[in-house]
Short mmCIF file of C-alpha atoms and ligand atoms in Angstrom, two decimals:
data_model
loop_
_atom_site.label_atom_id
_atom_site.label_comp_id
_atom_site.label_asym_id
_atom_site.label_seq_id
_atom_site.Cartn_x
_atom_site.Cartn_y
_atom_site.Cartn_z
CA UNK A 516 -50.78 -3.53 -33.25
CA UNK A 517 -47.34 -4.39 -33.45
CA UNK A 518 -44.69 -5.39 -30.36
CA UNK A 519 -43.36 -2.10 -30.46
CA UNK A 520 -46.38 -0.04 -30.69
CA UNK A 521 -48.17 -1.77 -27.57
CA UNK A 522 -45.16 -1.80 -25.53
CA UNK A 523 -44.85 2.04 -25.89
CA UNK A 524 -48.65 2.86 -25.72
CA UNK A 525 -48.34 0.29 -22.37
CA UNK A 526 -45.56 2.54 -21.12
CA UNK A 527 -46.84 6.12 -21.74
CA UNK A 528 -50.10 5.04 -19.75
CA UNK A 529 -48.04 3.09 -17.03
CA UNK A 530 -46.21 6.77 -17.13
CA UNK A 531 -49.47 8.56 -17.00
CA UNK A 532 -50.98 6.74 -14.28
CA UNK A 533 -47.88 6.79 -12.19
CA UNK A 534 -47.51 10.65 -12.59
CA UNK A 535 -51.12 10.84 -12.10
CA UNK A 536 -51.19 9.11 -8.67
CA UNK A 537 -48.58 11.06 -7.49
CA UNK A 538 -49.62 14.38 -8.32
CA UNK A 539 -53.06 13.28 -6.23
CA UNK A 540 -51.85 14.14 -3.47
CA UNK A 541 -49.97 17.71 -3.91
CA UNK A 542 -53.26 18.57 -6.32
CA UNK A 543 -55.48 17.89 -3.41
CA UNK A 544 -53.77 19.61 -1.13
CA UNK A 545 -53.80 22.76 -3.22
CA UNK A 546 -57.27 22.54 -3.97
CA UNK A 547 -58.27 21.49 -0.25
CA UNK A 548 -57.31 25.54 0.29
CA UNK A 549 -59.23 26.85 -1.81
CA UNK A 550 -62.33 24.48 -1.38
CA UNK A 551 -62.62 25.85 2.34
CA UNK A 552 -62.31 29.25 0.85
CA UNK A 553 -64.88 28.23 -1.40
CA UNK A 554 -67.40 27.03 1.44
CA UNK A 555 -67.08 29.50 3.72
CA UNK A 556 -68.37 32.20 1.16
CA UNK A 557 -71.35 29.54 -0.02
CA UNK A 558 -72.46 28.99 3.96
CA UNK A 559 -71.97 32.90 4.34
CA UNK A 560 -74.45 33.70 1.67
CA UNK A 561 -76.47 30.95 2.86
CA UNK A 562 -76.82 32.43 6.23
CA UNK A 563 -77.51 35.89 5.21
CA UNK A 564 -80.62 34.34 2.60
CA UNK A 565 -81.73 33.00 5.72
CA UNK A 566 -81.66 36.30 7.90
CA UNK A 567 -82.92 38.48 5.07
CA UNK A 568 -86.17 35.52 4.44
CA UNK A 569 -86.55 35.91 8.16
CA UNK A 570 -87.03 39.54 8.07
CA UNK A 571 -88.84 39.41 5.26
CA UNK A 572 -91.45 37.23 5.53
CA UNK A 573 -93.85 35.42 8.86
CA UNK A 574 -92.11 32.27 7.64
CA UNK A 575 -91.20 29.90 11.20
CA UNK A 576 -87.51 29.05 11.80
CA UNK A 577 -87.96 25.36 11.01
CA UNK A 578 -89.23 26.29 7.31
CA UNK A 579 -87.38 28.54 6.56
CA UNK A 580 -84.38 25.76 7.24
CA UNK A 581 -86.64 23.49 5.23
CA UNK A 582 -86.29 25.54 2.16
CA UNK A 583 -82.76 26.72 2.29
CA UNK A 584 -81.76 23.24 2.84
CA UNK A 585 -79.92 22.07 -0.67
CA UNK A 586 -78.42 19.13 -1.90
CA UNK A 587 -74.70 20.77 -1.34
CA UNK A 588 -75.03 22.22 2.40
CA UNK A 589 -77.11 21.13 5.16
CA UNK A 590 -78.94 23.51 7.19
CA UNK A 591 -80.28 22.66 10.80
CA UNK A 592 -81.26 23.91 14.06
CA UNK A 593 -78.98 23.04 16.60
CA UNK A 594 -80.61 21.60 19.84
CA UNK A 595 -77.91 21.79 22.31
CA UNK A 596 -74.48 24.26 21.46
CA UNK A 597 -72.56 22.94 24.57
CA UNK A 598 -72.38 19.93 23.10
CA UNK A 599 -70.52 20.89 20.31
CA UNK A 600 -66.61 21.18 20.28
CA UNK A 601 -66.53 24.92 19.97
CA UNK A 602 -64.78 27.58 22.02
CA UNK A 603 -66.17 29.95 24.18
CA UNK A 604 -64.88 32.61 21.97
CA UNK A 605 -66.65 31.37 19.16
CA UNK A 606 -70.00 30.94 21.60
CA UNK A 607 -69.59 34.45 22.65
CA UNK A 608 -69.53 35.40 19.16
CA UNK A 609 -72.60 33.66 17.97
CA UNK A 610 -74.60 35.07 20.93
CA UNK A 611 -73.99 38.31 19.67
CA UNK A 612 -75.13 37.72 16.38
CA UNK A 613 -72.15 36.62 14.19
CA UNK A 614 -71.89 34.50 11.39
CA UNK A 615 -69.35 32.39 12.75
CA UNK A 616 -67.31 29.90 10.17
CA UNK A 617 -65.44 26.77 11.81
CA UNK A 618 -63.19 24.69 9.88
CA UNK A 619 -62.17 21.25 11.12
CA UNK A 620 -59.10 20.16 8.96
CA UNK A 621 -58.79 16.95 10.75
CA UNK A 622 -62.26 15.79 10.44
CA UNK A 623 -61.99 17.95 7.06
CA UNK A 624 -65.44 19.70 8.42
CA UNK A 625 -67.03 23.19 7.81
CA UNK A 626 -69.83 24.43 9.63
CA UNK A 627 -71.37 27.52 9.65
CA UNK A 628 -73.22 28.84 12.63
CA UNK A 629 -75.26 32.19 13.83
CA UNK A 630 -78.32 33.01 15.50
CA UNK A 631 -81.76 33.31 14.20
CA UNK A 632 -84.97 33.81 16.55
CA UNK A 633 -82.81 32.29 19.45
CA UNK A 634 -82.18 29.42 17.95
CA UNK A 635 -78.65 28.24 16.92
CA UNK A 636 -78.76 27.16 13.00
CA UNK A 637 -75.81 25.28 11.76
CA UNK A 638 -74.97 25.12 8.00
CA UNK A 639 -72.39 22.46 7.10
CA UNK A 640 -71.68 19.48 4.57
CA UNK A 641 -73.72 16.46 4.60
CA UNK A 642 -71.77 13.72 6.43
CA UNK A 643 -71.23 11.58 3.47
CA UNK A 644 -69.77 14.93 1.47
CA UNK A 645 -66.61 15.34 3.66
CA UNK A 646 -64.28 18.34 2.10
CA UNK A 647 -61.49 15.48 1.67
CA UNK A 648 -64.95 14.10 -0.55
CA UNK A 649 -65.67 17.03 -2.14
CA UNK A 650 -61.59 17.51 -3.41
CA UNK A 651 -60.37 14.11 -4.34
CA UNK A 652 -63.57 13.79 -6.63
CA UNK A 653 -62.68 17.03 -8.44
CA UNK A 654 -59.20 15.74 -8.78
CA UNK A 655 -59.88 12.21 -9.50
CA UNK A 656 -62.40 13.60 -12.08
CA UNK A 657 -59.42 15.70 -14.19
CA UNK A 658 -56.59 12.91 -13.58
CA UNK A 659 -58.95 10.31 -15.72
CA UNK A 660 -59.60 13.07 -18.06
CA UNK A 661 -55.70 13.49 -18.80
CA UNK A 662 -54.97 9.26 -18.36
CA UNK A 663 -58.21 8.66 -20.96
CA UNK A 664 -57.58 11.32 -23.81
CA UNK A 665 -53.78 11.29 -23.25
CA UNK A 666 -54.33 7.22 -24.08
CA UNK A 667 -56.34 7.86 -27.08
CA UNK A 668 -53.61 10.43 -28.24
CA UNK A 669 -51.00 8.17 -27.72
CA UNK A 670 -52.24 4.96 -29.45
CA UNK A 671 -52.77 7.22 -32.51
CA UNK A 672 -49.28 8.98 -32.55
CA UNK A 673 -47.41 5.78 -31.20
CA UNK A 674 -48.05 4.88 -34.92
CA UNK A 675 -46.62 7.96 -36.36
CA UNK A 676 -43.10 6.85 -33.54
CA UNK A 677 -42.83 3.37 -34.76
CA UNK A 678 -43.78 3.77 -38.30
CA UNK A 679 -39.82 4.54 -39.43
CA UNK A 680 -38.30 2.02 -37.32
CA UNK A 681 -40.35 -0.78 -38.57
CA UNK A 682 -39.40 0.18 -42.01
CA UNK A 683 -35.47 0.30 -40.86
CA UNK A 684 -35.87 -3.12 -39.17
CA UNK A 685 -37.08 -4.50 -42.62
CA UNK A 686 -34.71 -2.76 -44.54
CA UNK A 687 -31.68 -3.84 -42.17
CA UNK A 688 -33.15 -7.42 -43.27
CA UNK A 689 -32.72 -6.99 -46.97
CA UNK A 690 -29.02 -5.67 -46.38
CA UNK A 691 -28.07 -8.64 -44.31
CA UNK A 692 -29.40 -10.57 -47.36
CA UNK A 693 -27.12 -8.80 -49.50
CA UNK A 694 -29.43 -6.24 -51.08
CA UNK A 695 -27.44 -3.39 -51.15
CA UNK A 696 -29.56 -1.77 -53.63
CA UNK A 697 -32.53 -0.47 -50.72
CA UNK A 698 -33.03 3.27 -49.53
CA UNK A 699 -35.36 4.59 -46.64
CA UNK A 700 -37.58 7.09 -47.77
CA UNK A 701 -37.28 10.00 -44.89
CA UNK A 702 -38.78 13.65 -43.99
CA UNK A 703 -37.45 13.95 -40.60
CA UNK A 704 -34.56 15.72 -38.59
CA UNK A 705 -34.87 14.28 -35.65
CA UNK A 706 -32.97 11.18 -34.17
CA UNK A 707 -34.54 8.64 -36.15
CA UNK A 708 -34.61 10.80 -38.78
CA UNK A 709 -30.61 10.96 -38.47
CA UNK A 710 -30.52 7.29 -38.23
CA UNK A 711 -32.11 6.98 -41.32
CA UNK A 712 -30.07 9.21 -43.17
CA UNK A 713 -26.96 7.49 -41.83
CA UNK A 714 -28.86 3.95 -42.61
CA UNK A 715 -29.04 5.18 -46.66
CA UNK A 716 -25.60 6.27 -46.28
CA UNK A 717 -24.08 2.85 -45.36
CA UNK A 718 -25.81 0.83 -47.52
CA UNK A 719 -24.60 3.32 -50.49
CA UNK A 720 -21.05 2.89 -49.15
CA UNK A 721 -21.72 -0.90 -48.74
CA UNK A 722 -22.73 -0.67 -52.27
CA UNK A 723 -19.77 0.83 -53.77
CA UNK A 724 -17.90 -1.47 -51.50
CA UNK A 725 -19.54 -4.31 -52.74
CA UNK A 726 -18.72 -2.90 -56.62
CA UNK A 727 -15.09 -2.30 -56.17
CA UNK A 728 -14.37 -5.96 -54.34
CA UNK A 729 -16.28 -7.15 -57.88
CA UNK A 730 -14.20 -4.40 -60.03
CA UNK A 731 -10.82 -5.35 -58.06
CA UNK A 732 -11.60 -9.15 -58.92
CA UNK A 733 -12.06 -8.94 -62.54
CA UNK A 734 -8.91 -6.45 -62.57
CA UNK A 735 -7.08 -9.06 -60.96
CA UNK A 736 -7.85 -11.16 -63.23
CA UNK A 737 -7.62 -9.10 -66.30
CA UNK A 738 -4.17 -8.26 -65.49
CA UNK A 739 -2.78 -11.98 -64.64
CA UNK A 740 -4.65 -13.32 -67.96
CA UNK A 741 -2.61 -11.38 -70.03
CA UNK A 742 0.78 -11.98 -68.90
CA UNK A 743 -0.22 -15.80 -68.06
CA UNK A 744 -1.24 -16.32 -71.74
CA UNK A 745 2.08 -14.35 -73.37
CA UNK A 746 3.93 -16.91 -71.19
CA UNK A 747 2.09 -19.80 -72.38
CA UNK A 748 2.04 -19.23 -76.01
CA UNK A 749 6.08 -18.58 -76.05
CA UNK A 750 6.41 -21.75 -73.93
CA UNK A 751 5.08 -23.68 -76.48
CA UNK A 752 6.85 -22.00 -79.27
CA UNK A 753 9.96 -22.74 -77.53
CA UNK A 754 9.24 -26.72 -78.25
CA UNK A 755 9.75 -26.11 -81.67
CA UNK A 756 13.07 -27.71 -82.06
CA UNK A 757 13.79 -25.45 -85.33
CA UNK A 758 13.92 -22.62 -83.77
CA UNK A 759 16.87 -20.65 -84.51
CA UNK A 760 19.10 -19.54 -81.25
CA UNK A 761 17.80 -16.19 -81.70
CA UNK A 762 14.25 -16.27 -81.76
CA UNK A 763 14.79 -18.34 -78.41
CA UNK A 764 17.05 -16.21 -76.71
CA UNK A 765 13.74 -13.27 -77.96
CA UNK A 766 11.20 -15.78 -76.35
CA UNK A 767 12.99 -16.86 -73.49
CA UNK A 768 13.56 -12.70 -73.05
CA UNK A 769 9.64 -12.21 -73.34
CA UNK A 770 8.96 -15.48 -70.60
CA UNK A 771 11.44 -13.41 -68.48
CA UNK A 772 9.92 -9.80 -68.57
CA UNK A 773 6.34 -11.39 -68.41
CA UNK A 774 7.18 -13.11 -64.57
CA UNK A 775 8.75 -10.55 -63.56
CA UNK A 776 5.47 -8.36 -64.52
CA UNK A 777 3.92 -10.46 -62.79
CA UNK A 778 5.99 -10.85 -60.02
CA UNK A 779 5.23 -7.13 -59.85
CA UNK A 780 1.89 -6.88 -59.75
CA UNK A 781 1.65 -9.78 -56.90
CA UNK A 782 4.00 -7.57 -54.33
CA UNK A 783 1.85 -4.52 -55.76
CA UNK A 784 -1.24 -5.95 -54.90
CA UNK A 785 0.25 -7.49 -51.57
CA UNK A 786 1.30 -4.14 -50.80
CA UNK A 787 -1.67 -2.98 -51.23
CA UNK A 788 -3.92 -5.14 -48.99
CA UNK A 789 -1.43 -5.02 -46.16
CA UNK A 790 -1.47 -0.92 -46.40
CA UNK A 791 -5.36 -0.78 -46.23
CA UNK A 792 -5.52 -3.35 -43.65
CA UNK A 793 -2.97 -0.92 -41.45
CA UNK A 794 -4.53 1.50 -39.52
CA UNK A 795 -0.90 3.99 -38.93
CA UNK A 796 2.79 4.09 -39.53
CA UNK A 797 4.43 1.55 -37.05
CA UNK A 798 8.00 1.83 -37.57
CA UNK A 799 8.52 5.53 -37.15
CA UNK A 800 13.15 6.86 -37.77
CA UNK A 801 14.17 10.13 -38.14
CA UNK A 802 16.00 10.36 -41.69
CA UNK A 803 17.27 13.05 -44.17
CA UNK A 804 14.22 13.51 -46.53
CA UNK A 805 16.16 15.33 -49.08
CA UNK A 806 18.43 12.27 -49.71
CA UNK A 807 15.70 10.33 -49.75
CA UNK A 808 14.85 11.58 -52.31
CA UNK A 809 18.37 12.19 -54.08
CA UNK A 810 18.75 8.59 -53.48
CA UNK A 811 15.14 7.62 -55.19
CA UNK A 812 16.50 9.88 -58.38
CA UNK A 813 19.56 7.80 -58.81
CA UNK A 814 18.06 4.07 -58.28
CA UNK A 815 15.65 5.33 -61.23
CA UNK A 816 18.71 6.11 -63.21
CA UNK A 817 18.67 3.69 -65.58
CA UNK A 818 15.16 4.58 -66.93
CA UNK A 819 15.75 8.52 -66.94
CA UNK A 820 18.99 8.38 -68.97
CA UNK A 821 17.26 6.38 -71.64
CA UNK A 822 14.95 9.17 -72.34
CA UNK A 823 17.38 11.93 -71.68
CA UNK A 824 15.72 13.31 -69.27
CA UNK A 825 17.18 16.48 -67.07
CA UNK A 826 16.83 17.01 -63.47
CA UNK A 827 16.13 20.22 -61.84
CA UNK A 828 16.49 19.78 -58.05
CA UNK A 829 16.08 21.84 -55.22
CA UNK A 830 16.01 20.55 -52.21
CA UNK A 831 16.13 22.27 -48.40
CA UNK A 832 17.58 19.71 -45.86
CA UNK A 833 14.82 18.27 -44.22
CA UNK A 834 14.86 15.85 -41.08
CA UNK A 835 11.92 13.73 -40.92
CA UNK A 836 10.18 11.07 -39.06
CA UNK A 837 8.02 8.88 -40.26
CA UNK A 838 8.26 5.11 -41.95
CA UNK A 839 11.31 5.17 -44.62
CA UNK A 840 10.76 2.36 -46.35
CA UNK A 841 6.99 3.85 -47.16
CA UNK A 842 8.30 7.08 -48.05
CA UNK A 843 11.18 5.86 -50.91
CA UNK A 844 7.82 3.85 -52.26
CA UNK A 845 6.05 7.04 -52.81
CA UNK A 846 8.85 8.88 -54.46
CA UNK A 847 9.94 5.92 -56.71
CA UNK A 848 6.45 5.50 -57.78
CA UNK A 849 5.80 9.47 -58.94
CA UNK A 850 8.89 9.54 -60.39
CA UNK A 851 9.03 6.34 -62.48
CA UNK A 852 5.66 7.88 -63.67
CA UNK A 853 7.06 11.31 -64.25
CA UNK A 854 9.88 9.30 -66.48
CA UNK A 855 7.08 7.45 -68.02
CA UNK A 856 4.80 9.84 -69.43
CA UNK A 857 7.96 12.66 -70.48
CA UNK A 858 9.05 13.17 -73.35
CA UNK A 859 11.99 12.41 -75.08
CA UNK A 860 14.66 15.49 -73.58
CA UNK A 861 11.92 16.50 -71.16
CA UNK A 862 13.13 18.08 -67.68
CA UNK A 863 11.27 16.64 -64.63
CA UNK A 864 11.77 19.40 -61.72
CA UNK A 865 12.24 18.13 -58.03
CA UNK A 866 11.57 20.54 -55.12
CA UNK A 867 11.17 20.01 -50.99
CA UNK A 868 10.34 22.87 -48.98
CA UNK A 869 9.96 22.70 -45.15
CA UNK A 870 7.45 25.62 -44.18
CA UNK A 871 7.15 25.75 -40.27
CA UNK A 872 5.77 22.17 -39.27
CA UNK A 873 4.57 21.24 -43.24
CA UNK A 874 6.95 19.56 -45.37
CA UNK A 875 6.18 20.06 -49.39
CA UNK A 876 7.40 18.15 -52.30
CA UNK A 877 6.84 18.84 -55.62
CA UNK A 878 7.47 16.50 -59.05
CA UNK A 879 6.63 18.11 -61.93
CA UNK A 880 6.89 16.48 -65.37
CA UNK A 881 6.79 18.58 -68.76
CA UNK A 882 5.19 15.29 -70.13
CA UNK A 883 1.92 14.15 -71.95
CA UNK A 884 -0.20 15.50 -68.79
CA UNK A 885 -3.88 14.50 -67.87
CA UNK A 886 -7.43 15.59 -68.54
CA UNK A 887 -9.77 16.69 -65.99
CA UNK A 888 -11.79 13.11 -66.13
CA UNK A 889 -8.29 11.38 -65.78
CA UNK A 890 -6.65 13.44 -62.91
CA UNK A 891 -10.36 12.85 -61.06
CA UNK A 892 -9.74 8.91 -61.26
CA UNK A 893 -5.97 8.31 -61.00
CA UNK A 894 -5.60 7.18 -57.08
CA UNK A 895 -8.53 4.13 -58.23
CA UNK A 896 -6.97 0.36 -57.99
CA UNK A 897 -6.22 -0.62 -61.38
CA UNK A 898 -7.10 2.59 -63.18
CA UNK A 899 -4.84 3.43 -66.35
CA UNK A 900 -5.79 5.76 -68.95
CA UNK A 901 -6.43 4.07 -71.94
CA UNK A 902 -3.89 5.45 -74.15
CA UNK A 903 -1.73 4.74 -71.05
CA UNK A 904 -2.12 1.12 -71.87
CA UNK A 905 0.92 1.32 -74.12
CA UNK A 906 2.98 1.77 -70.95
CA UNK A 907 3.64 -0.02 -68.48
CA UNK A 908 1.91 -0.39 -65.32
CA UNK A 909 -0.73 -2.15 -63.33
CA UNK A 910 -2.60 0.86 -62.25
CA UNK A 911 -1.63 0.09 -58.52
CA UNK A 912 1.27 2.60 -58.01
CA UNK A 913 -0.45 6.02 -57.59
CA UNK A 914 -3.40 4.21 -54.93
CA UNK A 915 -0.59 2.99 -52.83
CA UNK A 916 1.01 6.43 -53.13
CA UNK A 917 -2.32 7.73 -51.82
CA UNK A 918 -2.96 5.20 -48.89
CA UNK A 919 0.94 5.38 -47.95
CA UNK A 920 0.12 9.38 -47.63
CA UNK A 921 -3.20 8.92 -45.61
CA UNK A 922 -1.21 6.24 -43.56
CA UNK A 923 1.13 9.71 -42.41
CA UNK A 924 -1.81 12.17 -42.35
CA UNK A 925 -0.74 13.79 -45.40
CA UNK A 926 -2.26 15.13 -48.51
CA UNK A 927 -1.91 14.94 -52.02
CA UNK A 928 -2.71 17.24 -55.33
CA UNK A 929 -2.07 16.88 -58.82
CA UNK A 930 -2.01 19.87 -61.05
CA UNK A 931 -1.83 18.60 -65.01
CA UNK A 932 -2.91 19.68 -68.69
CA UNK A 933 -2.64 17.62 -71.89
CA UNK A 934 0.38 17.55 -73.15
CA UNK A 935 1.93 20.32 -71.30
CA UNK A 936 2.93 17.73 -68.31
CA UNK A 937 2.14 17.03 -64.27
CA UNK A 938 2.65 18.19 -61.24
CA UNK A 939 2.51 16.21 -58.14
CA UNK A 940 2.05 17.92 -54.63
CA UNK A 941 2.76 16.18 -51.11
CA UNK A 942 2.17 17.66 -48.22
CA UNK A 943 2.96 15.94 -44.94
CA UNK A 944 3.06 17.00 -41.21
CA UNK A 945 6.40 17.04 -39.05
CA UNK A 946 5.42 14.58 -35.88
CA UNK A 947 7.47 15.38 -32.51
P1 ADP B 1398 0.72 2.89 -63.43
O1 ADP B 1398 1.44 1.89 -62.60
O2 ADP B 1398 -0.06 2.29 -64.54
O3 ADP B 1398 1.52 4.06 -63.83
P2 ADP B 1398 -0.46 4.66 -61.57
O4 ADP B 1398 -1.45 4.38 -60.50
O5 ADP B 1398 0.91 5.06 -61.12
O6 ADP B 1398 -0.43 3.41 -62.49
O7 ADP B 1398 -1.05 5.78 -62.49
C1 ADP B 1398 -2.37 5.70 -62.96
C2 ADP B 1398 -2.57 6.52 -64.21
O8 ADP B 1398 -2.39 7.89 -63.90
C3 ADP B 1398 -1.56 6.24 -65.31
O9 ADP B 1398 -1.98 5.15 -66.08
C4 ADP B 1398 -1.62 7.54 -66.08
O10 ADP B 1398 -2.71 7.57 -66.96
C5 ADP B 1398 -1.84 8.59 -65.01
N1 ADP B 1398 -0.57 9.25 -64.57
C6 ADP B 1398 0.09 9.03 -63.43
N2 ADP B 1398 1.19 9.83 -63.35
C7 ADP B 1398 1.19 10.58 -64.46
C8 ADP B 1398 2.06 11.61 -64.99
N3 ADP B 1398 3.14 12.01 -64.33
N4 ADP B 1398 1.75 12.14 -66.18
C9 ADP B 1398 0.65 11.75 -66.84
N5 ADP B 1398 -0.20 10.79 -66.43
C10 ADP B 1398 0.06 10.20 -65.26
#
C-alpha cells in the first residue's frame, strides 16, 4: 500500500474509533431507557406465567420457580422482605397482590416482585448481567460492526482517493524534467478532478510557452542573419580598390540602411521584453489625444507624401491619461503600416470618438488588406505575411501595439479584406 493510502485508511479508522467512543456514552444512555422498558414488560409476563402455572396446575412454589427460571432473568423466593431496600409503599403493594417493578438506576438493578402462596418471589437480572451489562454489550456489539466494515470499505475506496494523485505526482515529475508533452487522463468533477484539468492545462500552456521561446530564438536569429550577411558581403566589396565612387557611395548606402535595420529590430525587440516583463502603465499624464495623434500623422510625413497618400481626419478633442510615450508608439506603428500596405493615391481615414468613459480610434487603410488566416495571426512576434516580405518590417510592431493596449486595459479589432484595405479599432478606458 502506498504512504498515502495507509496514512488515510490510518486516519478514517483513528476517526471511526474516536467518533465511536464518544458516541458510547450518549448511545448507552438512550438505550439504558428503553432496556428498563424492555425488562419490566419481560419480568411482567414472567410473573403472570408464574400465577397462571400456579392456578393451573398442583405444581409447589419452589418448582414452579425452578422452571421459570431462564438464562436472562432470575427467579427466586425471597426469604426475608424487610431486608430488602424497599418502601413501605411498595410492601403494602405486594401484600395486596401486585406485581410490583423496582428499578435501581444506581446499582442499574430491576427486580420484579409479587406474591404467590405467601411467599414473596423476586424476578431480577443475574448479578453478573447488570442493565449497564446488558446495554454497553449491545452498543459495543454495533460500534465494532461500523469500525470493522467501515475499515474494510475504506481500504478498498482509499484506492479509488489516491489513485489520481499518484498519477499527478508522477506526472508533475516528468514536467519538472522538461516533458511538456504529458496529459492526465480524467473523468471527474470534483476537486481533484479540477486539479487535474487545470494540471493538463498548464502543461499545454507550458508547452506553447516552451515553442514560442524556441520560435522567438530562431526568429531572432533569422532576422539578424540576414542583415549581418548584406553587411558583410558589401564590406568586402568595398576593399576592392577599383571600385568606382559610385558603386561605393551605393554600398556604403546599403551598410547604412542595413544597421540601422538592425538597430531597429534590437530597440524593437528590447521594447518588447521590457513591455511583457511590465505588469501596468507607470508613468500615467493627462494629454490631448487628438494631437497625439495629429502629431504621429506629421512625424510619418515623409513616408505618406511619397505614396501620395490623403488624409481624412476627424478627430473630437479628447483628454486622456495614460503613458504618452506608449500611446505615440501605437499610433506610429498602425499608421506606418497603413502607409505601407496602401496604394499608390490611397486615402487612409483617421477618426477618435470619445463615447461616455470609452475612447475609440479608428485607422482605416484602402490598401492590399488581409485574409482571414492572416488577420487571425498578425499580433504573433515575428509574424509577416509572406508576400509582406517585400516590405519592410520585423514582424514586432503590431505585438507591441497589442501588449502596449493590454498594458492600458484596452482592446483591439481589425476589420480587413484582400485588396479592399484595413481597418484598425482601439478601444481604451478613461481612468479617473
Ligand atoms: P511589420 O513590422 O512587419 O509591419 P507588424 O506586426 O506591424 O509587422 O504587422 C504584421 C503583419 O500584419 C504585416 O506583415 C502584414 O502582413 C499585416 N498587416 C499589418 N497592418 C496591415 C495593414 N494595414 N494592411 C495589411 N496588412 C497589414
Amino acid at each position: 500500500m502506498k504512504k498515502l493510502n495507509k496514512k488515510l485508511v490510518f486516519f478514517f479508522i483513528a476517526l471511526m474509533i474516536i467518533s465511536s467512543a464518544l458516541s458510547f456514552i450518549p448511545s448507552a444512555i438512550y438505550y439504558n431507557k428503553g432496556a428498563i422498558k424492555e425488562i419490566k414488560q419481560n419480568q411482567q409476563s414472567i410473573a403472570i406465567s408464574i400465577l397462571e402455572l400456579r392456578q393451573k396446575t398442583d405444581l409447589s412454589v419452589e418448582e414452579i420457580v425452578k422452571i421459570m427460571s431462564n438464562f436472562m432473568q432470575n427467579i427466586y423466593i425471597i426469604e426475608d422482605i424487610d431486608f430488602m431496600e424497599i418502601s413501605n409503599d411498595d410492601v403494602n403493594r405486594i401484600k395486596n397482590q401486585e406485581i410490583v417493578f423496582l428499578s435501581n438506576s444506581q446499582k442499574h438493578t430491576a427486580t420484579t416482585i409479587f406474591m404467590l402462596d405467601g411467599f414473596y418471589i423476586g424476578i431480577g437480572l443475574y448479578p453478573h448481567d447488570s442493565i449497564f451489562n446488558m446495554v454497553a454489550s449491545r452498543v459495543v456489539l454495533t460500534l465494532l460492526c461500523y469500525v470493522g466494515i467501515g475499515a474494510v470499505l475504506i481500504i478498498v475506496s482509499a484506492n479509488r482517493v489516491v489513485r489520481p494523485i499518484i498519477r499527478l505526482s508522477g506526472a508533475t515529475q516528468e514536467v519538472a524534467k522538461g516533458n511538456f508533452d504529458i496529459q492526465i487522463e480524467n473523468n471527474s468533477k470534483d476537486e481533484v478532478g479540477k486539479l487535474i484539468d487545470n494540471f493538463n492545462k498548464m502543461t499545454k500552456e507550458l508547452k506553447s510557452i516552451e515553442y514560442l521561446r524556441k520560435d522567438f530564438i530562431s526568429s531572432v536569429s533569422h532576422e539578424f542573419k540576414t542583415p549581418v550577411a548584406s553587411i558583410q558581403g558589401f564590406a568586402k566589396l568595398l576593399q576592392n580598390n577599383d571600385l568606382t565612387e559610385e558603386e561605393r557611395q551605393e554600398y556604403t548606402q546599403i551598410i547604412i540602411e542595413e544597421t540601422s535595420r538592425m538597430s531597429k529590430l534590437s530597440s524593437n525587440i528590447l521594447n518588447l521584453s521590457r513591455l511583457e516583463n511590465q505588469e501596468m502603465i507607470g508613468n500615467k499624464t493627462v494629454f490631448s489625444l487628438d494631437e497625439q495623434i495629429r502629431k504621429s500623422i506629421l512625424l510619418l510625413e515623409p513616408e505618406w507624401s511619397k505614396k501620395n497618400i490623403e488624409f481624412d481626419i476627424e478627430l473630437d478633442s479628447v483628454q486622456f491619461k495614460g503613458d504618452e510615450e506608449l500611446l505615440q508608439q501605437v499610433w506610429l506603428n498602425l499608421l506606418s503600416n497603413a502607409i505601407k500596405f496602401s496604394y499608390e493615391n490611397g486615402i487612409i481615414t483617421v477618426r477618435l470618438y470619445e463615447i461616455g468613459s470609452v475612447v475609440k480610434v479608428k485607422i482605416s487603410d484602402t490598401g492590399v488588406g488581409m485574409s482571414e488566416e492572416v488577420q487571425e495571426r498578425i499580433f504573433e512576434k515575428f509574424y509577416k505575411e509572406d508576400s509582406a516580405h517585400s516590405f519592410e518590417g520585423s514582424g514586432l510592431g503590431l505585438s507591441l501595439v497589442k501588449r502596449i493596449v493590454d498594458l492600458c486595459g484596452g482592446k483591439i479589432y481589425v476589420k480587413s479584406s484582400l485588396g479592399r484595405g484595413s481597418t484598425f479599432t482601439i478601444e481604451l478606458t478613461m481612468m479617473e
